[in-house]
XYZ file of N, CA, C and O in Angstrom:
388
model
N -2.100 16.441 19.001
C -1.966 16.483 17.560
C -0.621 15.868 17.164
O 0.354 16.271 17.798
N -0.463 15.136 16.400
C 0.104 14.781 15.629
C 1.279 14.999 15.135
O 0.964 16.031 14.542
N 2.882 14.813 14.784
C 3.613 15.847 14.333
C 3.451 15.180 12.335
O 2.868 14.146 12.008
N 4.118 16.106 11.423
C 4.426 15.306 10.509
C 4.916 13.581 10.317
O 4.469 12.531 9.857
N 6.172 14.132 11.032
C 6.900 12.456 11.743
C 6.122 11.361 11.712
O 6.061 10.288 11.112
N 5.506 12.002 12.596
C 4.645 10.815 13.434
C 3.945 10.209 12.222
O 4.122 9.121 11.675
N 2.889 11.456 11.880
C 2.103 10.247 10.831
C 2.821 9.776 9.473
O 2.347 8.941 8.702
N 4.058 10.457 9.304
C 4.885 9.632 8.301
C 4.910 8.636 8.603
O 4.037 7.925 8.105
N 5.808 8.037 9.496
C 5.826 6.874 10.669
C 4.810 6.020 10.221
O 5.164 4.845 10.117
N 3.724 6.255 9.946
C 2.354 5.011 10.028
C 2.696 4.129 9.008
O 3.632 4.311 8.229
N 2.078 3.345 9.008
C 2.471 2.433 8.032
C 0.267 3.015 6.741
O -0.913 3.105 7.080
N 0.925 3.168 5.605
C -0.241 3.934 5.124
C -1.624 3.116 5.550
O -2.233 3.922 6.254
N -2.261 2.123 5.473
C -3.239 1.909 5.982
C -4.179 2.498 7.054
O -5.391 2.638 6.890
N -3.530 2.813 8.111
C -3.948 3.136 9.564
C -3.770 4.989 9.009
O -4.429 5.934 9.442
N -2.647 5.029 7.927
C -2.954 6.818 7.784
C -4.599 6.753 6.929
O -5.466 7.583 7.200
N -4.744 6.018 6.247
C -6.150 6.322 5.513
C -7.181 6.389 6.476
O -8.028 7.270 6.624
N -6.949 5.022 7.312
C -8.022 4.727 8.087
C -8.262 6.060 9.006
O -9.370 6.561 9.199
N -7.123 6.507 9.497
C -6.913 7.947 10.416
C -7.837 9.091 9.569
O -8.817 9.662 10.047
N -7.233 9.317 8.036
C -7.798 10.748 7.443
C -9.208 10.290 7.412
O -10.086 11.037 7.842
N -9.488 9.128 6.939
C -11.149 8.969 6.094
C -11.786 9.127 7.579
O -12.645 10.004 7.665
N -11.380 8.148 9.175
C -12.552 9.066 10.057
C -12.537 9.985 10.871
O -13.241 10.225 11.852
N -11.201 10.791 10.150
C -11.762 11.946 10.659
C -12.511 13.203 9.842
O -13.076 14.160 10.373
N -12.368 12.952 8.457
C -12.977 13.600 7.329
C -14.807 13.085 7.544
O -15.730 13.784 7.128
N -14.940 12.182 8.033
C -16.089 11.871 7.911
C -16.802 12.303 9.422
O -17.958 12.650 9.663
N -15.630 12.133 10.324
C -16.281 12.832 11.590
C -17.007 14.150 11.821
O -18.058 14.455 12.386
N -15.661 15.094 10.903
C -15.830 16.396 10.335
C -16.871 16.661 9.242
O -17.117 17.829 8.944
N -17.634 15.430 8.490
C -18.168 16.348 7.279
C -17.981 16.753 6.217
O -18.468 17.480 5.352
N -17.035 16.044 6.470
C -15.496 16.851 5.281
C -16.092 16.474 4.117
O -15.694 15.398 3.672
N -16.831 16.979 3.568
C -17.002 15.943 2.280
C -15.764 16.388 0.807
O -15.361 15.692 -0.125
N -15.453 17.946 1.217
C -14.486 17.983 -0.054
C -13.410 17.570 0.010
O -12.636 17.885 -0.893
N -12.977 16.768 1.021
C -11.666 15.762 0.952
C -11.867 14.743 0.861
O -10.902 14.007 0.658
N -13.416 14.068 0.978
C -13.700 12.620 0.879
C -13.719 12.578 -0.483
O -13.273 11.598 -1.079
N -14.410 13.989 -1.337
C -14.724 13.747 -2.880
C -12.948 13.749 -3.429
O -12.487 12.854 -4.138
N -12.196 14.858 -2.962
C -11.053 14.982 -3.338
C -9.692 13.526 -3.609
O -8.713 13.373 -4.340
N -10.587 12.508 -2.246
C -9.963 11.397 -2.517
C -10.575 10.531 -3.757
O -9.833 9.880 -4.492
N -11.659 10.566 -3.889
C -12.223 9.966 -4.719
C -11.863 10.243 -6.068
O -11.773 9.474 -7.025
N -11.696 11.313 -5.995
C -11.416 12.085 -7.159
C -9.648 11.395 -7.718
O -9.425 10.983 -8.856
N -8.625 11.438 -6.590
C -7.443 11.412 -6.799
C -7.273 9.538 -7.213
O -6.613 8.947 -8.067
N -8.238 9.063 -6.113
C -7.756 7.350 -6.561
C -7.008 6.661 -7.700
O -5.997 5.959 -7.686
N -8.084 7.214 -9.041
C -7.693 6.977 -10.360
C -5.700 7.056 -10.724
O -4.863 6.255 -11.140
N -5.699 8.410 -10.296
C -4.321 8.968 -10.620
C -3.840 8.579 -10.121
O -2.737 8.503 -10.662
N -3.835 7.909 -8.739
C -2.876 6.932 -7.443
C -2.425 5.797 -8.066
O -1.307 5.281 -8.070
N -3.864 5.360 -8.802
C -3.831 3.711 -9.154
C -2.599 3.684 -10.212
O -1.624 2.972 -9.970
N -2.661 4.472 -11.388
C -2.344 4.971 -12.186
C -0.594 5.299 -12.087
O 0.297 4.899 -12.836
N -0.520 6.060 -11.028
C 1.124 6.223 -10.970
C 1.358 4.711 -10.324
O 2.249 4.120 -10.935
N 0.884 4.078 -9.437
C 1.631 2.876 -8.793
C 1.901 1.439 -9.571
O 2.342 0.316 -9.323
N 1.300 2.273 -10.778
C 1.254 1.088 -12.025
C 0.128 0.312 -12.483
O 0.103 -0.544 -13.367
N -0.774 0.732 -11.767
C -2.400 0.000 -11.906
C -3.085 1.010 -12.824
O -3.808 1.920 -12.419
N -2.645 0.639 -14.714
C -3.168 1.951 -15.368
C -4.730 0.824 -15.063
O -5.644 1.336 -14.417
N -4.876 -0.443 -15.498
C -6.035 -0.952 -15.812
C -6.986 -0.527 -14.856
O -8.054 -0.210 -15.379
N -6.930 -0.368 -13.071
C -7.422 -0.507 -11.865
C -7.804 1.235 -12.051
O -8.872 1.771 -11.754
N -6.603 1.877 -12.619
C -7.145 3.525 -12.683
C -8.523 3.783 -13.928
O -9.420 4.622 -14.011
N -8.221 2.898 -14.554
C -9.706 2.993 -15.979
C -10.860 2.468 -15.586
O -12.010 2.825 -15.839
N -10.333 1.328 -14.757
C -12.086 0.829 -14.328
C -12.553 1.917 -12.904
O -13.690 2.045 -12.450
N -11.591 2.438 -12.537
C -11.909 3.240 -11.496
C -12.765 4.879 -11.911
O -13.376 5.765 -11.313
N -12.402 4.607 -13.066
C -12.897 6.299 -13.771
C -14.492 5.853 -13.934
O -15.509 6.468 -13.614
N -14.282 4.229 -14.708
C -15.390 3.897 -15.284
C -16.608 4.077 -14.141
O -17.671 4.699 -14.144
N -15.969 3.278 -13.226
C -17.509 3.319 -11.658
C -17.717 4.598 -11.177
O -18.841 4.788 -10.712
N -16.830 5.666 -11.157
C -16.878 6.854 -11.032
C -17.631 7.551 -11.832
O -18.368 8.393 -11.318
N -17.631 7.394 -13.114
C -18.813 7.811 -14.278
C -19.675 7.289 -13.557
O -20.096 8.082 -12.715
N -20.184 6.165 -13.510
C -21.117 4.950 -13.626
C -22.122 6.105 -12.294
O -23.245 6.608 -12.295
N -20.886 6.096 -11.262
C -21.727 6.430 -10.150
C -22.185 8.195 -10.522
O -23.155 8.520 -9.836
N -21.880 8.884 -11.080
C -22.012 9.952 -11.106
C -23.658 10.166 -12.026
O -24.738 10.685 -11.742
N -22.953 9.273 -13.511
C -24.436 8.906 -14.040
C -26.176 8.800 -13.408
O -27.288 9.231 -13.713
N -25.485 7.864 -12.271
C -26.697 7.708 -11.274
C -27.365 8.937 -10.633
O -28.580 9.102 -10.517
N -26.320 9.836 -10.206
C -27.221 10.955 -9.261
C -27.889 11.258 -10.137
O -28.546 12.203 -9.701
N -28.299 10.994 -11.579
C -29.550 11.681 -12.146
C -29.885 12.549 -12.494
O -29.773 13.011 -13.629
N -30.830 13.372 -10.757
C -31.570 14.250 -10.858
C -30.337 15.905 -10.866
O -30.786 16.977 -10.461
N -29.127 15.807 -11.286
C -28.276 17.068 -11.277
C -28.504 17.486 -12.790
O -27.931 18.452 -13.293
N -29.276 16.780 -13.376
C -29.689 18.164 -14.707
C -31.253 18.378 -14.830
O -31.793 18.586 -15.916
N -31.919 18.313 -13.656
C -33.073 18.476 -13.876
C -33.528 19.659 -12.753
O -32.795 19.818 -11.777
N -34.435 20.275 -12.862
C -35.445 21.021 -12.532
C -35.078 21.982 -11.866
O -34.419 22.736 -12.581
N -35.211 22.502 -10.404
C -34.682 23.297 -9.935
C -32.844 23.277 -9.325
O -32.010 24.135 -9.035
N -32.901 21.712 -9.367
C -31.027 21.164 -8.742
C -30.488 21.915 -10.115
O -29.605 22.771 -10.063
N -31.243 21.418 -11.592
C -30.158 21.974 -12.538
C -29.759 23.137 -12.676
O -28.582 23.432 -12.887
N -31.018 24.215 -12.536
C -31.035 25.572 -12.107
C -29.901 25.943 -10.971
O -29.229 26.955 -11.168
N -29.763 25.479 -10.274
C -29.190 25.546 -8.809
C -27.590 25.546 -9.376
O -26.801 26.483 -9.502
N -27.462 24.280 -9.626
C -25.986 24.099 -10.401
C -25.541 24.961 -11.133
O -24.358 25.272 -11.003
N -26.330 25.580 -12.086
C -25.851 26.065 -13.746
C -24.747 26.886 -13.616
O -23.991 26.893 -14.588
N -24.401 27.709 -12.495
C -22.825 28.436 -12.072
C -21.899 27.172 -12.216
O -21.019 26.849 -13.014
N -22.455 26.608 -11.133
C -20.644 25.518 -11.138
C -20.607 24.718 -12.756
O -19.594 24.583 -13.442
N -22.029 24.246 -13.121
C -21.473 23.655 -14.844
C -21.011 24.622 -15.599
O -20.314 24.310 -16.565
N -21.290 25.970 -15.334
C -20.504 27.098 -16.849
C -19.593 27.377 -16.362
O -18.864 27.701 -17.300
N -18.782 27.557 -15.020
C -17.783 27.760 -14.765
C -17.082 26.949 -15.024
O -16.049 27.305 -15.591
N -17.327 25.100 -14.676
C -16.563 24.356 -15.620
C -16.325 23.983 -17.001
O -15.279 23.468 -17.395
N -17.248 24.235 -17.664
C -17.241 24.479 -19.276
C -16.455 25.088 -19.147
O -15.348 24.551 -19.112
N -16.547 26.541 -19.001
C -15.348 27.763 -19.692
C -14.019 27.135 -19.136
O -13.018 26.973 -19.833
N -14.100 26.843 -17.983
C -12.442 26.468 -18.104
C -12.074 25.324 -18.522
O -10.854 25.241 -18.663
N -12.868 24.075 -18.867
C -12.293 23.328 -19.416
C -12.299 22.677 -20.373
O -11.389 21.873 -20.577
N -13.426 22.855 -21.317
C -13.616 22.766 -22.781
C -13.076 22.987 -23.104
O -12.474 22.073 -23.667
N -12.437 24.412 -23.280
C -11.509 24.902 -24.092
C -10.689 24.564 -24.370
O -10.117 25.173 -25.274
N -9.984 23.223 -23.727
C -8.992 22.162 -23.722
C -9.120 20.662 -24.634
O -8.427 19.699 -24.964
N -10.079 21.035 -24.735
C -10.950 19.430 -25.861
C -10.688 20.128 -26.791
O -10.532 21.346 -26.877
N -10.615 18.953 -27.849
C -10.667 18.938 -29.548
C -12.264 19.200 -29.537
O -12.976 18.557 -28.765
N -12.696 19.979 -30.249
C -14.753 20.795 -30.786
C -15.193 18.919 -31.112
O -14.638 17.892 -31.502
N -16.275 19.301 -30.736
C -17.107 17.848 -31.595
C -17.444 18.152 -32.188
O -17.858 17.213 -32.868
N -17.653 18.947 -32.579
C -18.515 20.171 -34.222
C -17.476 19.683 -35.277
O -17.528 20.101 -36.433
């Protein structure tokens, strides 16, 4: 294993290349989403606001696609994790009402 050091040391490429296969070796999917998730904000601090907006945009785009997450029994399935995110984070938006 690894010390901190060490993978400080990397030059970042070979660290991505390192986390993404071993997250994927593992399964990991809530650090693969977690990266996905963070990209935007990466792009964003390193000065790429434009690269962080189109990055939200394909991120919608792709999310749009899964579709079938408000339908039938998946939507049923979900409806905890969507009201748990409503309540906590609506409440933070201006009402569209």
């Amino acid at each position: 294993m690894a010390t901190r050091e060490e993978l400080e040391a990397l030059p970042a490429d070979q660290l991505a290349d390192r986390a993404i296969a071993l997250a994927r070796h593992r399964l990991d999917v809530g650090f693969l989403w977690e990266l996905v998730r963070t990209i935007p904000e990466a792009a964003a601090a390193a000065g790429n606001v434009d690269e962080a907006k189109a990055d939200v945009m394909w991120l919608s785009a792709l999310l749009n696609d899964l579709g079938r997450a408000d339908e039938g029994e998946l939507a049923e399935a979900l409806r905890p994790l969507y009201v748990d995110y409503l309540l906590k984070h609506e409440k933070h938006e201006p009402s569209s009402s």
